């Protein structure tokens, strides 16, 4: 059985700040990360220029930040974005109307417009000096999570924690489901720590926010600096225990 130890309850102040990558940042940084203003360097992705300007205004209080006006994907180039009747139901993927027809929320997924957005792989942006190596990632891209994660490539070895929306049923056509993401993150030492339901499907557990962090083996290999970043991410993610590193 994996040994665990409680995380410290004191306020954490990092010597080296976390590069916090927020993919699907149209609503701005979550309050739980805004409270860590002194500990993070936000890297926000928003392809809409007007919304990107609003995000830059929000980030004015940060010593350093990035707002990158592109989408993230597993390949470079333009993609069609399907704008849902409710903006939170907007995705590069096409909604699965056959599945959604059973739910009251179905009308929110009705496509009222499509726009072309430019997309890039994250690892390519790092290679080009346009984005930093990530430490923690938050993803809210309505079914397109697997494609975004593929675009990080081997940089996922560097990541200590991920918060991502996951789906147990195909809300979108040809999307990866929860078990697919678990398998995708396993080679990078990232294990599921916690989920919280997104209650939008008439009582059915269709969608959730999932929190992945380094497993015991990967944690044991982290430097002191990276363990401190792990501790802060776990604190923000409300994960109360961490693996006990064996020498």
GROMACS .gro file of C-alpha atoms in nm:
model
  247
    1UNK     CA    1   0.000   0.000   0.000
    2UNK     CA    2   0.127   0.348  -0.088
    3UNK     CA    3   0.239   0.539   0.222
    4UNK     CA    4   0.105   0.892   0.260
    5UNK     CA    5   0.180   1.186   0.484
    6UNK     CA    6  -0.037   1.491   0.558
    7UNK     CA    7   0.039   1.812   0.374
    8UNK     CA    8   0.141   2.112   0.587
    9UNK     CA    9  -0.149   2.343   0.676
   10UNK     CA   10   0.064   2.657   0.703
   11UNK     CA   11   0.061   2.921   0.433
   12UNK     CA   12   0.307   2.822   0.162
   13UNK     CA   13   0.547   3.078   0.013
   14UNK     CA   14   0.759   2.948  -0.272
   15UNK     CA   15   1.115   3.050  -0.348
   16UNK     CA   16   1.060   2.961  -0.716
   17UNK     CA   17   0.720   3.048  -0.863
   18UNK     CA   18   0.493   2.800  -1.038
   19UNK     CA   19   0.433   2.840  -1.411
   20UNK     CA   20   0.055   2.795  -1.403
   21UNK     CA   21  -0.085   2.719  -1.750
   22UNK     CA   22  -0.458   2.790  -1.786
   23UNK     CA   23  -0.607   2.647  -2.107
   24UNK     CA   24  -0.962   2.772  -2.155
   25UNK     CA   25  -0.917   3.087  -1.949
   26UNK     CA   26  -1.209   3.292  -2.083
   27UNK     CA   27  -1.356   3.343  -1.734
   28UNK     CA   28  -1.024   3.451  -1.590
   29UNK     CA   29  -0.806   3.284  -1.329
   30UNK     CA   30  -0.995   3.082  -1.071
   31UNK     CA   31  -1.019   3.250  -0.727
   32UNK     CA   32  -0.822   2.965  -0.568
   33UNK     CA   33  -0.524   3.052  -0.791
   34UNK     CA   34  -0.573   3.428  -0.760
   35UNK     CA   35  -0.514   3.380  -0.388
   36UNK     CA   36  -0.167   3.247  -0.483
   37UNK     CA   37  -0.072   3.565  -0.670
   38UNK     CA   38   0.272   3.578  -0.508
   39UNK     CA   39   0.346   3.215  -0.591
   40UNK     CA   40   0.252   3.181  -0.958
   41UNK     CA   41   0.335   3.310  -1.303
   42UNK     CA   42   0.008   3.273  -1.499
   43UNK     CA   43   0.021   3.153  -1.861
   44UNK     CA   44  -0.328   3.202  -2.006
   45UNK     CA   45  -0.455   3.095  -2.348
   46UNK     CA   46  -0.735   3.289  -2.513
   47UNK     CA   47  -0.771   3.314  -2.893
   48UNK     CA   48  -1.032   3.593  -2.878
   49UNK     CA   49  -0.841   3.926  -2.890
   50UNK     CA   50  -1.107   4.120  -2.697
   51UNK     CA   51  -1.120   3.859  -2.423
   52UNK     CA   52  -0.739   3.844  -2.417
   53UNK     CA   53  -0.729   4.219  -2.346
   54UNK     CA   54  -0.966   4.169  -2.054
   55UNK     CA   55  -0.745   3.895  -1.916
   56UNK     CA   56  -0.437   4.117  -1.939
   57UNK     CA   57  -0.620   4.377  -1.732
   58UNK     CA   58  -0.696   4.112  -1.470
   59UNK     CA   59  -0.330   4.011  -1.460
   60UNK     CA   60  -0.195   4.362  -1.413
   61UNK     CA   61  -0.137   4.290  -1.043
   62UNK     CA   62   0.100   4.003  -1.123
   63UNK     CA   63   0.472   4.069  -1.140
   64UNK     CA   64   0.495   3.853  -1.453
   65UNK     CA   65   0.232   3.684  -1.669
   66UNK     CA   66   0.155   3.564  -2.022
   67UNK     CA   67  -0.166   3.590  -2.226
   68UNK     CA   68  -0.120   3.399  -2.550
   69UNK     CA   69  -0.379   3.459  -2.823
   70UNK     CA   70  -0.401   3.110  -2.965
   71UNK     CA   71  -0.575   2.782  -2.897
   72UNK     CA   72  -0.385   2.473  -2.790
   73UNK     CA   73  -0.399   2.144  -2.978
   74UNK     CA   74  -0.188   1.845  -3.082
   75UNK     CA   75  -0.099   2.009  -3.415
   76UNK     CA   76  -0.026   2.357  -3.542
   77UNK     CA   77  -0.271   2.534  -3.769
   78UNK     CA   78  -0.629   2.660  -3.792
   79UNK     CA   79  -0.925   2.479  -3.635
   80UNK     CA   80  -1.298   2.540  -3.642
   81UNK     CA   81  -1.443   2.640  -3.304
   82UNK     CA   82  -1.811   2.559  -3.250
   83UNK     CA   83  -1.969   2.839  -3.044
   84UNK     CA   84  -2.242   2.694  -2.823
   85UNK     CA   85  -2.566   2.869  -2.731
   86UNK     CA   86  -2.409   2.883  -2.386
   87UNK     CA   87  -2.045   2.990  -2.428
   88UNK     CA   88  -1.937   2.729  -2.172
   89UNK     CA   89  -2.051   2.463  -2.422
   90UNK     CA   90  -1.808   2.579  -2.692
   91UNK     CA   91  -1.560   2.331  -2.836
   92UNK     CA   92  -1.343   2.243  -3.132
   93UNK     CA   93  -1.531   1.913  -3.128
   94UNK     CA   94  -1.887   1.872  -3.253
   95UNK     CA   95  -2.148   1.808  -2.983
   96UNK     CA   96  -2.301   1.461  -2.973
   97UNK     CA   97  -2.668   1.554  -3.017
   98UNK     CA   98  -2.781   1.190  -2.999
   99UNK     CA   99  -2.644   1.157  -2.646
  100UNK     CA  100  -2.743   1.506  -2.533
  101UNK     CA  101  -3.105   1.469  -2.643
  102UNK     CA  102  -3.185   1.298  -2.311
  103UNK     CA  103  -3.088   1.606  -2.108
  104UNK     CA  104  -3.235   1.948  -2.037
  105UNK     CA  105  -2.898   2.107  -2.104
  106UNK     CA  106  -2.901   1.994  -2.470
  107UNK     CA  107  -3.009   2.338  -2.601
  108UNK     CA  108  -2.694   2.495  -2.451
  109UNK     CA  109  -2.484   2.288  -2.695
  110UNK     CA  110  -2.670   2.415  -3.001
  111UNK     CA  111  -2.411   2.571  -3.234
  112UNK     CA  112  -2.497   2.933  -3.302
  113UNK     CA  113  -2.175   3.016  -3.487
  114UNK     CA  114  -1.839   2.876  -3.595
  115UNK     CA  115  -1.514   3.069  -3.606
  116UNK     CA  116  -1.167   2.974  -3.720
  117UNK     CA  117  -0.896   2.998  -3.457
  118UNK     CA  118  -0.523   2.944  -3.485
  119UNK     CA  119  -0.392   2.659  -3.272
  120UNK     CA  120  -0.046   2.547  -3.166
  121UNK     CA  121   0.127   2.271  -2.972
  122UNK     CA  122   0.247   2.388  -2.633
  123UNK     CA  123   0.586   2.222  -2.670
  124UNK     CA  124   0.637   2.414  -2.995
  125UNK     CA  125   0.567   2.742  -2.818
  126UNK     CA  126   0.827   2.653  -2.554
  127UNK     CA  127   1.082   2.566  -2.823
  128UNK     CA  128   1.014   2.903  -2.988
  129UNK     CA  129   1.061   3.089  -2.657
  130UNK     CA  130   0.697   3.204  -2.650
  131UNK     CA  131   0.591   3.012  -2.339
  132UNK     CA  132   0.765   2.876  -2.027
  133UNK     CA  133   0.806   2.513  -1.924
  134UNK     CA  134   0.486   2.428  -1.731
  135UNK     CA  135   0.458   2.323  -1.366
  136UNK     CA  136   0.081   2.304  -1.317
  137UNK     CA  137  -0.192   2.289  -1.584
  138UNK     CA  138  -0.565   2.364  -1.573
  139UNK     CA  139  -0.772   2.257  -1.877
  140UNK     CA  140  -1.131   2.347  -1.962
  141UNK     CA  141  -1.179   2.281  -2.333
  142UNK     CA  142  -1.505   2.085  -2.356
  143UNK     CA  143  -1.399   1.740  -2.471
  144UNK     CA  144  -1.074   1.843  -2.641
  145UNK     CA  145  -0.858   1.764  -2.335
  146UNK     CA  146  -0.666   1.472  -2.486
  147UNK     CA  147  -0.558   1.675  -2.788
  148UNK     CA  148  -0.436   1.961  -2.569
  149UNK     CA  149  -0.238   1.722  -2.347
  150UNK     CA  150  -0.074   1.558  -2.650
  151UNK     CA  151   0.050   1.902  -2.752
  152UNK     CA  152   0.256   1.926  -2.432
  153UNK     CA  153   0.457   1.624  -2.544
  154UNK     CA  154   0.739   1.524  -2.309
  155UNK     CA  155   0.692   1.845  -2.108
  156UNK     CA  156   0.430   1.655  -1.907
  157UNK     CA  157   0.722   1.487  -1.726
  158UNK     CA  158   0.789   1.829  -1.572
  159UNK     CA  159   0.430   1.885  -1.457
  160UNK     CA  160   0.348   1.817  -1.089
  161UNK     CA  161  -0.029   1.862  -1.111
  162UNK     CA  162  -0.318   1.890  -1.357
  163UNK     CA  163  -0.679   1.996  -1.311
  164UNK     CA  164  -0.890   1.900  -1.611
  165UNK     CA  165  -1.252   1.857  -1.705
  166UNK     CA  166  -1.326   1.492  -1.785
  167UNK     CA  167  -1.624   1.311  -1.935
  168UNK     CA  168  -1.758   0.965  -1.854
  169UNK     CA  169  -1.993   0.966  -2.153
  170UNK     CA  170  -1.949   1.109  -2.508
  171UNK     CA  171  -2.093   1.458  -2.486
  172UNK     CA  172  -1.883   1.534  -2.797
  173UNK     CA  173  -1.823   1.320  -3.101
  174UNK     CA  174  -1.490   1.131  -3.113
  175UNK     CA  175  -1.379   1.267  -2.775
  176UNK     CA  176  -1.148   1.088  -2.533
  177UNK     CA  177  -1.324   0.976  -2.215
  178UNK     CA  178  -1.209   0.964  -1.853
  179UNK     CA  179  -1.035   0.626  -1.877
  180UNK     CA  180  -0.849   0.743  -2.189
  181UNK     CA  181  -0.701   1.040  -2.002
  182UNK     CA  182  -0.597   0.820  -1.711
  183UNK     CA  183  -0.404   0.599  -1.955
  184UNK     CA  184  -0.260   0.901  -2.135
  185UNK     CA  185  -0.117   1.055  -1.817
  186UNK     CA  186   0.012   0.733  -1.660
  187UNK     CA  187   0.349   0.733  -1.848
  188UNK     CA  188   0.426   1.075  -1.699
  189UNK     CA  189   0.382   0.960  -1.339
  190UNK     CA  190   0.052   1.147  -1.303
  191UNK     CA  191  -0.217   0.966  -1.103
  192UNK     CA  192  -0.576   1.056  -1.024
  193UNK     CA  193  -0.608   1.207  -0.675
  194UNK     CA  194  -0.959   1.352  -0.661
  195UNK     CA  195  -1.269   1.424  -0.869
  196UNK     CA  196  -1.558   1.664  -0.817
  197UNK     CA  197  -1.884   1.629  -1.008
  198UNK     CA  198  -2.005   1.895  -1.250
  199UNK     CA  199  -2.382   1.869  -1.179
  200UNK     CA  200  -2.529   1.963  -1.518
  201UNK     CA  201  -2.685   1.641  -1.645
  202UNK     CA  202  -3.010   1.586  -1.454
  203UNK     CA  203  -2.852   1.382  -1.177
  204UNK     CA  204  -2.632   1.164  -1.399
  205UNK     CA  205  -2.255   1.164  -1.344
  206UNK     CA  206  -2.148   1.263  -1.694
  207UNK     CA  207  -1.880   1.526  -1.633
  208UNK     CA  208  -1.636   1.609  -1.354
  209UNK     CA  209  -1.324   1.803  -1.267
  210UNK     CA  210  -1.036   1.564  -1.212
  211UNK     CA  211  -0.711   1.630  -1.026
  212UNK     CA  212  -0.395   1.441  -1.122
  213UNK     CA  213  -0.061   1.465  -0.941
  214UNK     CA  214   0.272   1.285  -0.936
  215UNK     CA  215   0.256   0.931  -0.800
  216UNK     CA  216   0.485   0.797  -0.526
  217UNK     CA  217   0.765   0.690  -0.762
  218UNK     CA  218   0.762   1.017  -0.957
  219UNK     CA  219   0.737   1.220  -0.635
  220UNK     CA  220   1.048   1.051  -0.493
  221UNK     CA  221   1.245   1.176  -0.792
  222UNK     CA  222   1.142   1.540  -0.751
  223UNK     CA  223   1.395   1.798  -0.642
  224UNK     CA  224   1.334   2.001  -0.326
  225UNK     CA  225   1.216   2.290  -0.543
  226UNK     CA  226   0.966   2.074  -0.730
  227UNK     CA  227   0.836   1.913  -0.411
  228UNK     CA  228   0.755   2.260  -0.283
  229UNK     CA  229   0.559   2.325  -0.604
  230UNK     CA  230   0.382   1.991  -0.558
  231UNK     CA  231   0.286   2.093  -0.202
  232UNK     CA  232   0.136   2.421  -0.319
  233UNK     CA  233  -0.059   2.260  -0.603
  234UNK     CA  234  -0.192   1.994  -0.366
  235UNK     CA  235  -0.297   2.267  -0.122
  236UNK     CA  236  -0.486   2.454  -0.397
  237UNK     CA  237  -0.640   2.129  -0.529
  238UNK     CA  238  -0.754   2.038  -0.174
  239UNK     CA  239  -0.554   1.717  -0.175
  240UNK     CA  240  -0.471   1.661   0.191
  241UNK     CA  241  -0.206   1.391   0.166
  242UNK     CA  242   0.103   1.330  -0.044
  243UNK     CA  243   0.313   1.023  -0.122
  244UNK     CA  244   0.590   0.949   0.127
  245UNK     CA  245   0.916   0.959  -0.065
  246UNK     CA  246   1.143   0.666   0.014
  247UNK     CA  247   1.519   0.706  -0.009
   0.00000   0.00000   0.00000
